[in-house]
Coordinates of C-alpha atoms and ligand atoms in Angstrom, one line a residue:
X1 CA -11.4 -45.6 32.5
X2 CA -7.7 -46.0 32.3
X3 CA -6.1 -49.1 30.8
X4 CA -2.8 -50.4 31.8
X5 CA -0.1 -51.6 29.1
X6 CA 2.9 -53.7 30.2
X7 CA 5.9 -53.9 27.7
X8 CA 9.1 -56.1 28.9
X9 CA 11.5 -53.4 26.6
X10 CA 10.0 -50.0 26.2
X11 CA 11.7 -46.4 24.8
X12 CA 11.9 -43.7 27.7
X13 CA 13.6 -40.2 27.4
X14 CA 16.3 -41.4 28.9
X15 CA 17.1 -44.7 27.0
X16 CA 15.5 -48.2 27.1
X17 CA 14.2 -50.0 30.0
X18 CA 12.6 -53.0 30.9
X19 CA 9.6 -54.4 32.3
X20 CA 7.5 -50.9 31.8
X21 CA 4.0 -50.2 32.8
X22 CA 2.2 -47.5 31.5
X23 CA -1.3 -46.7 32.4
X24 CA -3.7 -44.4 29.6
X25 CA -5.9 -42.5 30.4
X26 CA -9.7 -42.4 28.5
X27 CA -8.7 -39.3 27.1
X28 CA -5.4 -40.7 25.8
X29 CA -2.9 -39.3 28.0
X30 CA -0.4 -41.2 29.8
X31 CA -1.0 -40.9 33.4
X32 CA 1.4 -43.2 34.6
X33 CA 4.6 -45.1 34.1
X34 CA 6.6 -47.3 36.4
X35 CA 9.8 -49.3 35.7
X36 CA 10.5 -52.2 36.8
X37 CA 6.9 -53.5 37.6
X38 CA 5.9 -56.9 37.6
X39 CA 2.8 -56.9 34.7
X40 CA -0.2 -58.0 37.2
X41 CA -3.5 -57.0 35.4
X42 CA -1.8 -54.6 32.9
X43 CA -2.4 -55.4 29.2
X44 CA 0.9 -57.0 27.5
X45 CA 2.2 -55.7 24.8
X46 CA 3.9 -58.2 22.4
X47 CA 7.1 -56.4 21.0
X48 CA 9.4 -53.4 22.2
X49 CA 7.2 -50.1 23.0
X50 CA 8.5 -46.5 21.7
X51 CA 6.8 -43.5 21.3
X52 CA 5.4 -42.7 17.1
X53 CA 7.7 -40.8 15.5
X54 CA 6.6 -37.1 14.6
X55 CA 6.5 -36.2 10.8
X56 CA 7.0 -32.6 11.0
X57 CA 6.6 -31.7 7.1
X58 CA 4.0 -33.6 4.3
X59 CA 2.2 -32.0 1.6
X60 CA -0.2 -34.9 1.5
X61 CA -1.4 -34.5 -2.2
X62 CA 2.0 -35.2 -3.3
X63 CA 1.9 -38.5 -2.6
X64 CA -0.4 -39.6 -5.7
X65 CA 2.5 -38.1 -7.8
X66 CA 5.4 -40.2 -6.0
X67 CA 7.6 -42.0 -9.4
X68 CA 5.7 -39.8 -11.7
X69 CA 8.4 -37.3 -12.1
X70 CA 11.5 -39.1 -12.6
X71 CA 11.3 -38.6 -16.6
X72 CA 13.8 -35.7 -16.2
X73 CA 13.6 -31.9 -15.3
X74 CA 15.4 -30.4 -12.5
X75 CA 13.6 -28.7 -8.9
X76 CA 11.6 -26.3 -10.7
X77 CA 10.9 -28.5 -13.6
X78 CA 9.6 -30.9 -11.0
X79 CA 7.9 -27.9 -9.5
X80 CA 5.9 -27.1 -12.8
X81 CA 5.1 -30.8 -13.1
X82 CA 4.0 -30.6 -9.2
X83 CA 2.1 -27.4 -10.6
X84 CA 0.2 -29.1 -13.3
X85 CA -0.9 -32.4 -11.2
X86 CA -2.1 -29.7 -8.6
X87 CA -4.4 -27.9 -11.6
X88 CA -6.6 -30.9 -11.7
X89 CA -7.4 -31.9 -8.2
X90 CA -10.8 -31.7 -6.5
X91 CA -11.4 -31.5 -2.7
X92 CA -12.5 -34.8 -2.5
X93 CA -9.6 -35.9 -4.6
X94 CA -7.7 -33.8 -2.0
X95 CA -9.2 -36.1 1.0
X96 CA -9.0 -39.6 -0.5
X97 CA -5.2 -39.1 -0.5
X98 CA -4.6 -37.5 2.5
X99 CA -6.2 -40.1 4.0
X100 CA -4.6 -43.2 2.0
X101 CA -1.2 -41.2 2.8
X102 CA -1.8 -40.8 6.4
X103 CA -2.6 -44.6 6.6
X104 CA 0.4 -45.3 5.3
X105 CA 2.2 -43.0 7.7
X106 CA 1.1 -45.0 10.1
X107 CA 1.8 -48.3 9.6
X108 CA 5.1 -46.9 9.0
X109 CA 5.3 -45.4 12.5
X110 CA 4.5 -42.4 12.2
X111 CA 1.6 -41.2 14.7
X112 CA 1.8 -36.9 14.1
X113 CA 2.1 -35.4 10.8
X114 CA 2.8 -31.2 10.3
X115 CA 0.6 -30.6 7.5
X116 CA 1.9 -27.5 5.4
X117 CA -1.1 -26.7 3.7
X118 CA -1.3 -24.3 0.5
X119 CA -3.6 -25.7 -2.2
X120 CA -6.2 -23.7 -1.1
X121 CA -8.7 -22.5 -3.5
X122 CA -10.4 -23.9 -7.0
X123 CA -8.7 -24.4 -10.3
X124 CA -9.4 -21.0 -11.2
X125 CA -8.1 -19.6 -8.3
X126 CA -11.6 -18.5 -6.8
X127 CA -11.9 -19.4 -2.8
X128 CA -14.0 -22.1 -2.1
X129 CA -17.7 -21.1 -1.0
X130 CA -15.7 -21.7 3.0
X131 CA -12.4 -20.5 1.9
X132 CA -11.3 -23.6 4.5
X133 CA -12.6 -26.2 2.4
X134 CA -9.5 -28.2 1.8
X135 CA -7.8 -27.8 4.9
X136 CA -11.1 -29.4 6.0
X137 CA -10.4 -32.3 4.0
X138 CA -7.0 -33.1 4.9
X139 CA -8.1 -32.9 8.7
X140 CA -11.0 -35.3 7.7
X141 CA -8.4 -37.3 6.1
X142 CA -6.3 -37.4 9.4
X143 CA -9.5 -38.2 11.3
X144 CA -10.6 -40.8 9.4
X145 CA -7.5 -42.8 9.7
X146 CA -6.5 -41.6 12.8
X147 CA -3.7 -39.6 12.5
X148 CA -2.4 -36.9 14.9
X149 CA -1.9 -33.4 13.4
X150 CA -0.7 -30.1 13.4
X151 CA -2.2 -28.5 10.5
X152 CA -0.3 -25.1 9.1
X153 CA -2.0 -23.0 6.6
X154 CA 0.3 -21.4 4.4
X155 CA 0.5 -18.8 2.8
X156 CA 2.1 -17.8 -0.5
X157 CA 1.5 -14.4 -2.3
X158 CA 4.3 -14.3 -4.8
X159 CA 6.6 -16.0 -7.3
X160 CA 9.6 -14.9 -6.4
X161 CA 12.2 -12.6 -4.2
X162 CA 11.1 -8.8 -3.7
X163 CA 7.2 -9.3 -4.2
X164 CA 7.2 -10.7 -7.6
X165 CA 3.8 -11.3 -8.6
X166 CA 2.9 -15.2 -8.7
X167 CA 2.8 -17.4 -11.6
X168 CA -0.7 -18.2 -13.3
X169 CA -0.5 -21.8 -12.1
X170 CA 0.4 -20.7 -8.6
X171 CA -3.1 -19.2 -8.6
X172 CA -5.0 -21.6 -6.2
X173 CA -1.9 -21.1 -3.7
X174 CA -2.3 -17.7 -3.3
X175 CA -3.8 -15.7 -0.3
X176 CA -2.8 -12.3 1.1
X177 CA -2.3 -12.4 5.1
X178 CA -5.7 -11.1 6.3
X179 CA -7.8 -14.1 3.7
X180 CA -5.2 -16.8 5.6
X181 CA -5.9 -15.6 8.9
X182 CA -9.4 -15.6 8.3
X183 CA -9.1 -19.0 7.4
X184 CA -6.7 -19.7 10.4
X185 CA -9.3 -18.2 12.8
X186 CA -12.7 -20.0 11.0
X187 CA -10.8 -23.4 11.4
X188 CA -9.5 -22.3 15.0
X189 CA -13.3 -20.8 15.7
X190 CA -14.8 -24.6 14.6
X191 CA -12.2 -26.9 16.2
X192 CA -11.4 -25.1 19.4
X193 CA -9.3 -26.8 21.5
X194 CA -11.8 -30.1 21.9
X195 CA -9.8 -32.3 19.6
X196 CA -6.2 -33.4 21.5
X197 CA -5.3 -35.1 18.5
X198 CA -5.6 -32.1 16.6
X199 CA -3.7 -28.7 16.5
X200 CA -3.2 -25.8 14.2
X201 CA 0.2 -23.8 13.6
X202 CA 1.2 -21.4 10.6
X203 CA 3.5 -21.6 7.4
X204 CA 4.7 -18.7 5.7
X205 CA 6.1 -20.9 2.7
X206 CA 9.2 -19.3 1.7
X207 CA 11.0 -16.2 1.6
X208 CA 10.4 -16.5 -2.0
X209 CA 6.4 -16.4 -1.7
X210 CA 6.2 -14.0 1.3
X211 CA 7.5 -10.2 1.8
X212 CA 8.8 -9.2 4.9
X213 CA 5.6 -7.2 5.8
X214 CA 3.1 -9.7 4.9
X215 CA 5.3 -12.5 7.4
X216 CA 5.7 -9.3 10.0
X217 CA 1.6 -9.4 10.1
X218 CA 0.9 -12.7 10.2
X219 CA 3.6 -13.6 12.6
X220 CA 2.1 -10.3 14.7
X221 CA -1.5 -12.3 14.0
X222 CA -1.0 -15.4 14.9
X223 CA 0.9 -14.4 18.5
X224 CA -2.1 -12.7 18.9
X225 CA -4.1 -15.6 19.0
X226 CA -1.6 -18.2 20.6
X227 CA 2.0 -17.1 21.6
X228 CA 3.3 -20.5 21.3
X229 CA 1.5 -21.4 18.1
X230 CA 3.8 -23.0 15.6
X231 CA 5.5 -21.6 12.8
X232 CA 7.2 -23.8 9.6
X233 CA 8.8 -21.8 6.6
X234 CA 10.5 -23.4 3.4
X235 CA 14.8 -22.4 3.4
X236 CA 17.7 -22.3 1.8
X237 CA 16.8 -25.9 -0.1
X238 CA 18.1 -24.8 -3.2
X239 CA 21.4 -23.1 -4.2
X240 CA 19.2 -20.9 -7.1
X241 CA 17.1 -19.9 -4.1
X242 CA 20.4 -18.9 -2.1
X243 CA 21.7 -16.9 -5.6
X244 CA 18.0 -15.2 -5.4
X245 CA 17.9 -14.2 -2.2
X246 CA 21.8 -12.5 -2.0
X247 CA 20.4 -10.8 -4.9
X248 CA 17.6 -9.8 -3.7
X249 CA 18.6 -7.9 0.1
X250 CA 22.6 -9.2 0.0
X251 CA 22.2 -11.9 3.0
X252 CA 21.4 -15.0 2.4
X253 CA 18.2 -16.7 3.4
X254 CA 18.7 -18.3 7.1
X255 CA 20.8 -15.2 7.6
X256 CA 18.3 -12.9 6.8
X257 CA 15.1 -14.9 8.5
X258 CA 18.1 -15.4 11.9
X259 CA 18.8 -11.3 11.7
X260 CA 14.7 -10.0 10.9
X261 CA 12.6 -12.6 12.2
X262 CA 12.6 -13.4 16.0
X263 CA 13.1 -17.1 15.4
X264 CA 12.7 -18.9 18.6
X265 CA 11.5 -22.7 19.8
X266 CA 8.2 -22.1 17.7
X267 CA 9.7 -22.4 14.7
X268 CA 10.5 -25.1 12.0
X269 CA 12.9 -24.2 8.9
X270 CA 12.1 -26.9 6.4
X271 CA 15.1 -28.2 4.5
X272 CA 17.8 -25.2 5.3
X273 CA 20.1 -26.9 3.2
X274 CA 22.6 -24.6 2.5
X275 CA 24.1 -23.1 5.2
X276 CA 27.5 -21.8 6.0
X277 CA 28.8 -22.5 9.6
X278 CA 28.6 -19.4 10.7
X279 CA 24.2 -19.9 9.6
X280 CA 24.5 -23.2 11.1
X281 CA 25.9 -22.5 14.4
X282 CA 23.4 -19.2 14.9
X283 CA 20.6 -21.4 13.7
X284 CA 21.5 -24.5 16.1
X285 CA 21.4 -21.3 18.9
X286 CA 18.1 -19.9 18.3
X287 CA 16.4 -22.9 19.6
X288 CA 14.5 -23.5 16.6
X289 CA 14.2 -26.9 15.3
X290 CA 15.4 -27.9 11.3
X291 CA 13.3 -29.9 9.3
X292 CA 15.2 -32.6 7.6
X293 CA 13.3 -34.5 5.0
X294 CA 16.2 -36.6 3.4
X295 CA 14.4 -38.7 0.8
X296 CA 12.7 -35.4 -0.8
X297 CA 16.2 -33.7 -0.5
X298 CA 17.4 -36.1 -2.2
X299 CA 15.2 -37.0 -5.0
X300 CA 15.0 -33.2 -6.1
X301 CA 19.0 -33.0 -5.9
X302 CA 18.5 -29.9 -3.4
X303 CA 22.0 -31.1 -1.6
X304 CA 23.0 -32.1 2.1
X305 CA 22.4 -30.3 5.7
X306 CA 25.0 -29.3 7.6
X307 CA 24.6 -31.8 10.1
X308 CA 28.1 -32.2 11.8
X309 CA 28.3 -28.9 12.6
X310 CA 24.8 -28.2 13.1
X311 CA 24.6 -30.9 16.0
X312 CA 27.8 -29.8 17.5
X313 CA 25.7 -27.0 17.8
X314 CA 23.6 -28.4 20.1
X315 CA 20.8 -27.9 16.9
X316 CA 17.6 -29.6 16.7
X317 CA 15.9 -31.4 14.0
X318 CA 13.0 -33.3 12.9
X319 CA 12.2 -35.3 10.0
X320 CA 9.3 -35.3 7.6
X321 CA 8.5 -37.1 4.4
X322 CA 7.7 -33.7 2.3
X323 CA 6.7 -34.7 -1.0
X324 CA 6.5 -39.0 0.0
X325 CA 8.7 -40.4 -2.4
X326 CA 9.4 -42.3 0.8
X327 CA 7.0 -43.1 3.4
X328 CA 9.0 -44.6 6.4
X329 CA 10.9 -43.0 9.3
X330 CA 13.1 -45.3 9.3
X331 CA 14.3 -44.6 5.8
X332 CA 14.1 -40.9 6.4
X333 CA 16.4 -41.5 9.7
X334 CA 18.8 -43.8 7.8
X335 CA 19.5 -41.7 4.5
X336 CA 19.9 -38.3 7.0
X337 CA 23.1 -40.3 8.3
X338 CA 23.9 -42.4 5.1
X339 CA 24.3 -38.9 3.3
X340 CA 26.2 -37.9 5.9
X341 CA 29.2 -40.9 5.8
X342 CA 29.2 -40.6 2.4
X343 CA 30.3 -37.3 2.1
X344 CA 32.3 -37.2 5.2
X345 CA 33.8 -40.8 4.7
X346 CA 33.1 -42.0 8.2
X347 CA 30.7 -43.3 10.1
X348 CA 28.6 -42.3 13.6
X349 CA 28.0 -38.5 12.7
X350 CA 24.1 -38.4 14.4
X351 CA 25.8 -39.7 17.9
X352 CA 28.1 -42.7 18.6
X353 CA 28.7 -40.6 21.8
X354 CA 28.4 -40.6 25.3
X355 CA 28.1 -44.8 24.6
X356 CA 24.9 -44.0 22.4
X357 CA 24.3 -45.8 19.3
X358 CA 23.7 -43.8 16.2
X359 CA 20.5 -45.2 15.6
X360 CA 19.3 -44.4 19.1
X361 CA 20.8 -41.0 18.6
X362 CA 18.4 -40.5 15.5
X363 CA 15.6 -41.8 17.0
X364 CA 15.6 -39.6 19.9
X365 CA 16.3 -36.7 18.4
X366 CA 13.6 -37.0 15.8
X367 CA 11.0 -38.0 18.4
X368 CA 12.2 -34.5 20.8
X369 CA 12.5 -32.7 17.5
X370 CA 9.2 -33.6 16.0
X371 CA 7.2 -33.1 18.9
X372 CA 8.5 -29.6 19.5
X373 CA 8.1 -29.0 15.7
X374 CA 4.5 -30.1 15.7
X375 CA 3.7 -28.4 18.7
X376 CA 2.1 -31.0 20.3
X377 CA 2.6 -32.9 23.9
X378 CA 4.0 -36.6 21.8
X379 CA 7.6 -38.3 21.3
X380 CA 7.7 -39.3 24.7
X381 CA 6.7 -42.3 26.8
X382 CA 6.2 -40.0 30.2
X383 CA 3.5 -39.0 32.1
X384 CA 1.8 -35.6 30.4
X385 CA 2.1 -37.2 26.6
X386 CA 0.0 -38.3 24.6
X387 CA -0.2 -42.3 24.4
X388 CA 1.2 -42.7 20.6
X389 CA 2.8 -45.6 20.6
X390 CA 4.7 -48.4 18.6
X391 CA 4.5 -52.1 19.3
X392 CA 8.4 -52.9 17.2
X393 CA 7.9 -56.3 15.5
X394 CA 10.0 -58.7 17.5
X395 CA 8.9 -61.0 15.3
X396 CA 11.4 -60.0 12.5
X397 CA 14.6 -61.6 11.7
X398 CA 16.1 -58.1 12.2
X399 CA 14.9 -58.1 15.6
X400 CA 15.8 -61.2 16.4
X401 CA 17.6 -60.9 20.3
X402 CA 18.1 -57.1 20.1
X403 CA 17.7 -55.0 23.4
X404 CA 18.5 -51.5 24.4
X405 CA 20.0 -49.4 21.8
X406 CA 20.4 -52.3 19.3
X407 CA 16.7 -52.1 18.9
X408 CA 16.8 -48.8 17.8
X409 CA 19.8 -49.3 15.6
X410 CA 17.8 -52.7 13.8
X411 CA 14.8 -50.6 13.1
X412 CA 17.0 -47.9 11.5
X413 CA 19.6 -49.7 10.1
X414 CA 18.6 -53.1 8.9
X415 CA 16.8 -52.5 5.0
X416 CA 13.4 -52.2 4.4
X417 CA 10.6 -53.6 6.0
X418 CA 9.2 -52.0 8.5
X419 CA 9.6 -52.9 12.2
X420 CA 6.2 -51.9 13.1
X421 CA 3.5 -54.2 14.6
X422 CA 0.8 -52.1 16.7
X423 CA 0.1 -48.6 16.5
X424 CA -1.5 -46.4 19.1
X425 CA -3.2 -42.8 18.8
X426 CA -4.3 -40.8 21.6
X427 CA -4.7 -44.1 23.5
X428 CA -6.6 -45.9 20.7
X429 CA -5.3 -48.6 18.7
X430 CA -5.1 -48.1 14.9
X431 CA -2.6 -50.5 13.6
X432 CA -2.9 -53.8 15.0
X433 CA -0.7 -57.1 13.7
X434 CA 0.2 -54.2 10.9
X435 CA -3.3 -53.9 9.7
X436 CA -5.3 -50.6 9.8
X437 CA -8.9 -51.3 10.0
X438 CA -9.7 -48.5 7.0
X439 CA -7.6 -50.2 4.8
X440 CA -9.5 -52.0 2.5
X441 CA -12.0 -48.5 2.0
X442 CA -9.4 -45.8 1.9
X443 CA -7.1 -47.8 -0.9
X444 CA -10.6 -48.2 -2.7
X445 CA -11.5 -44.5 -2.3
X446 CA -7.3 -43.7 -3.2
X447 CA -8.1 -45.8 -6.4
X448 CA -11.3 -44.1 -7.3
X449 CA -9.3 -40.4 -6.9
X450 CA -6.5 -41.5 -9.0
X451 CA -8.9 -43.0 -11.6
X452 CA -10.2 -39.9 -12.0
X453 CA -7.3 -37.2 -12.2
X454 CA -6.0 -39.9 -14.7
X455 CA -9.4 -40.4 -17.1
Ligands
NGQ501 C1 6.3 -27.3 -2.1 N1 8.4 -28.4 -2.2 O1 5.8 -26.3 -1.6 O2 5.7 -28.3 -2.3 C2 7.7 -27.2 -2.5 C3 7.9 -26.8 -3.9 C4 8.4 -24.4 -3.9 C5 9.7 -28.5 -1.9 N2 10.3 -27.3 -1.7 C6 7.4 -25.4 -4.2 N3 10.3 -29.6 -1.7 O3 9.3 -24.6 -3.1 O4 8.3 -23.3 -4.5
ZN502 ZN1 7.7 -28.7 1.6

């Protein structure tokens, strides 16, 4: 049975509009949306209606480590840190966070998450009795909350440039590309195509994990099983990484992946932080989209994207909270400008063009972006997507009288709480008056975990 939503201010590709009806579909599709309609039996929603946003990059198990790094230590030393929380956790450890995470993603207004997924085997390094195990608990922890996902197996063979062999702590990372494919293929052979909410894609990690045969064969395997399939890979976040990589072949690591690799609209470089122009420009060409996860880029000191030039471009980008020392769009969105006017000293760099706000630029882009990133048919309020949607807060000071592009602008721009009311999933409500109905278990379960990692 279809149900019909009426919002008086709702987010469309092409800008806001008022007095939208849009009808789901049981399945959770939108089937229908008219502007302009009076509301007559639709259901009204209480607050401006935009799409979730897409959060194309989250290693979930970071989360329960968020503040616990901050005693000092560079990227790698926060790496080996990273490393030695890793060494302790269980798969249901593994699941309790993903899922207290994912809640939290949501009430933040997020409704898609691009899980890059490497902690794959047992403390020793010994595959689970199904080598899938914990990527079947981080989809159980996006199920049981409700999240949309695009799950990406990585995988990570080595510690460094030119097939260095991997570290001992690295050891429950590590697969070759026929062991990830197999376990590609057993969670493709299990979840088929019957779960719209639910999609799989691929993640080479890094140029620094993965030789170029090992990405030729998996990228060769996974077209053979779905030409559009998604591909994410770690770049260019650090400038030791850059150093390593001219070292190691003389080009530097977007270069090299832009000149070897036939990068296309299927793939999502994660940070790609340091770029020349010349990267930028070739990057912003190849149709592929950057993932920008500003709070993470920040908080490790990896540096700023190239955004000016990058959107001249005409590049795309998504955001994703990474390692969750922030869990909010809205702050990811802000800080990807704020970083921006700093350095630049002005203001209006994502947009301020064409008489579109900068925080309606963000917003857009991230939603077009993200979807693309993911994979997936979300980001937009039109017939064909999925219905993943946000019920803004009107309510809110910040909100107070805003319309059109201002209502962007407040949600991005106007400090911290978040703007976020009702959240909808595939046509089912899962936030509603900013309460998820799993709260109360999955923060109990969350506690139990961090209990005992910390006994
Ligand atoms: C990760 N995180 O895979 O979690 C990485 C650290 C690495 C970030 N790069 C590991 N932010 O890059 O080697
Ligand atoms: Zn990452």
């Amino acid at each position: 049975m279809p149900t019909s939503y009426h919002a008086q201010h709702a987010l469309l590709p092409d800008g806001w509009a008022n007095d939208v009806t849009i009808d789901v579909s049981g399945a959770g599709d939108i089937i229908a949306v008219v502007v302009g309609a009076a509301p007559g039996g639709a259901e009204h929603l209480t607050g401006p209606v935009m799409p979730g946003l897409p959060n194309a990059h989250s290693h979930a198990f970071q989360r329960a480590m968020a503040g616990l790094a901050e005693g000092g230590g560079d990227f790698w030393g926060w790496r080996s840190l990273m490393y030695r929380f890793l060494d302790r956790l269980e798969p249901d450890d593994v699941g309790a966070i993903a899922a207290q995470v994912y809640l939290e993603m949501l009430k933040a207004g997020y409704t898609a998450v691009g899980e890059f997924h490497y902690l794959h085997h047992d403390h020793r390094g010994v595959p689970y009795a199904d080598p899938a195990e914990m990527a079947h608990r981080v989809i159980g922890g996006a199920r049981r909350v409700g999240i949309g996902m695009t799950l990406l197996p990585v995988l990570y063979s080595h510690g460094g440039f030119g097939g260095q062999p991997p570290a001992p702590e690295q050891a429950r990372l590590v697969c070759d590309p026929g062991r990830l494919l197999g376990i590609l293929e057993s969670l493709l052979r299990e979840h088929g195509d019957d779960d719209p909410n639910l999609r799989f894609g691929i993640a080479p990690h890094s140029l620094r994990a993965v030789a170029p045969e090992e990405l030729a064969v998996i990228i060769a395997g996974t077209q053979a099983i779905d030409r559009m399939m998604p591909v994410h890979i770690h770049v260019a976040e650090q400038t030791g990484e850059v150093d390593q990589c001219l070292a190691w072949c003389g080009a530097r690591p977007v270069e090299w992946l832009l000149s070897e690799t036939p990068i296309d609209g299927r793939w999502c470089l994660v940070h790609a932080t340091h770029m020349t122009d010349a990267e930028t420009r070739a990057l912003a060409a190849s149709d592929a989209v950057a993932g920008l996860c500003p709070t993470t880029e920040a908080n490790l000191g990896d540096g700023l994207f190239n955004l000016p030039v990058y959107l001249g471009a005409g590049g795309k980008f998504a955001i994703g909270s990474d390692s969750h020392v922030s869990v909010s769009p809205w702050e990811e969105l802000r800080w990807l400008e704020y970083g921006q006017r700093l350095v630049h000293r002005r203001r209006h760099i994502a947009g301020g063009e064409d008489g579109v706000s900068v925080g309606a630029a963000l917003v857009r882009q991230a939603l077009d972006g993200g979807a693309q990133a993911l994979g997936r048919p979300v980001g937009r309020i039109e017939m064909g997507s999925r219905a993943d949607l946000l019920v803004l807060d009107h309510a809110l000071a910040t909100m107070v009288d805003r319309t059109g592009d201002a209502i962007s602008d407040a949600a991005v721009f106007s400090g911290n709480r978040l703007p976020v009311r009702d959240v909808m999933v595939g046509g089912a409500w899962v936030v509603r008056d900013g309460r998820h109905g799993a709260e109360e278990a999955v923060g109990a379960a969350y506690r139990a975990a961090l209990a005992r990692l910390n006994a």
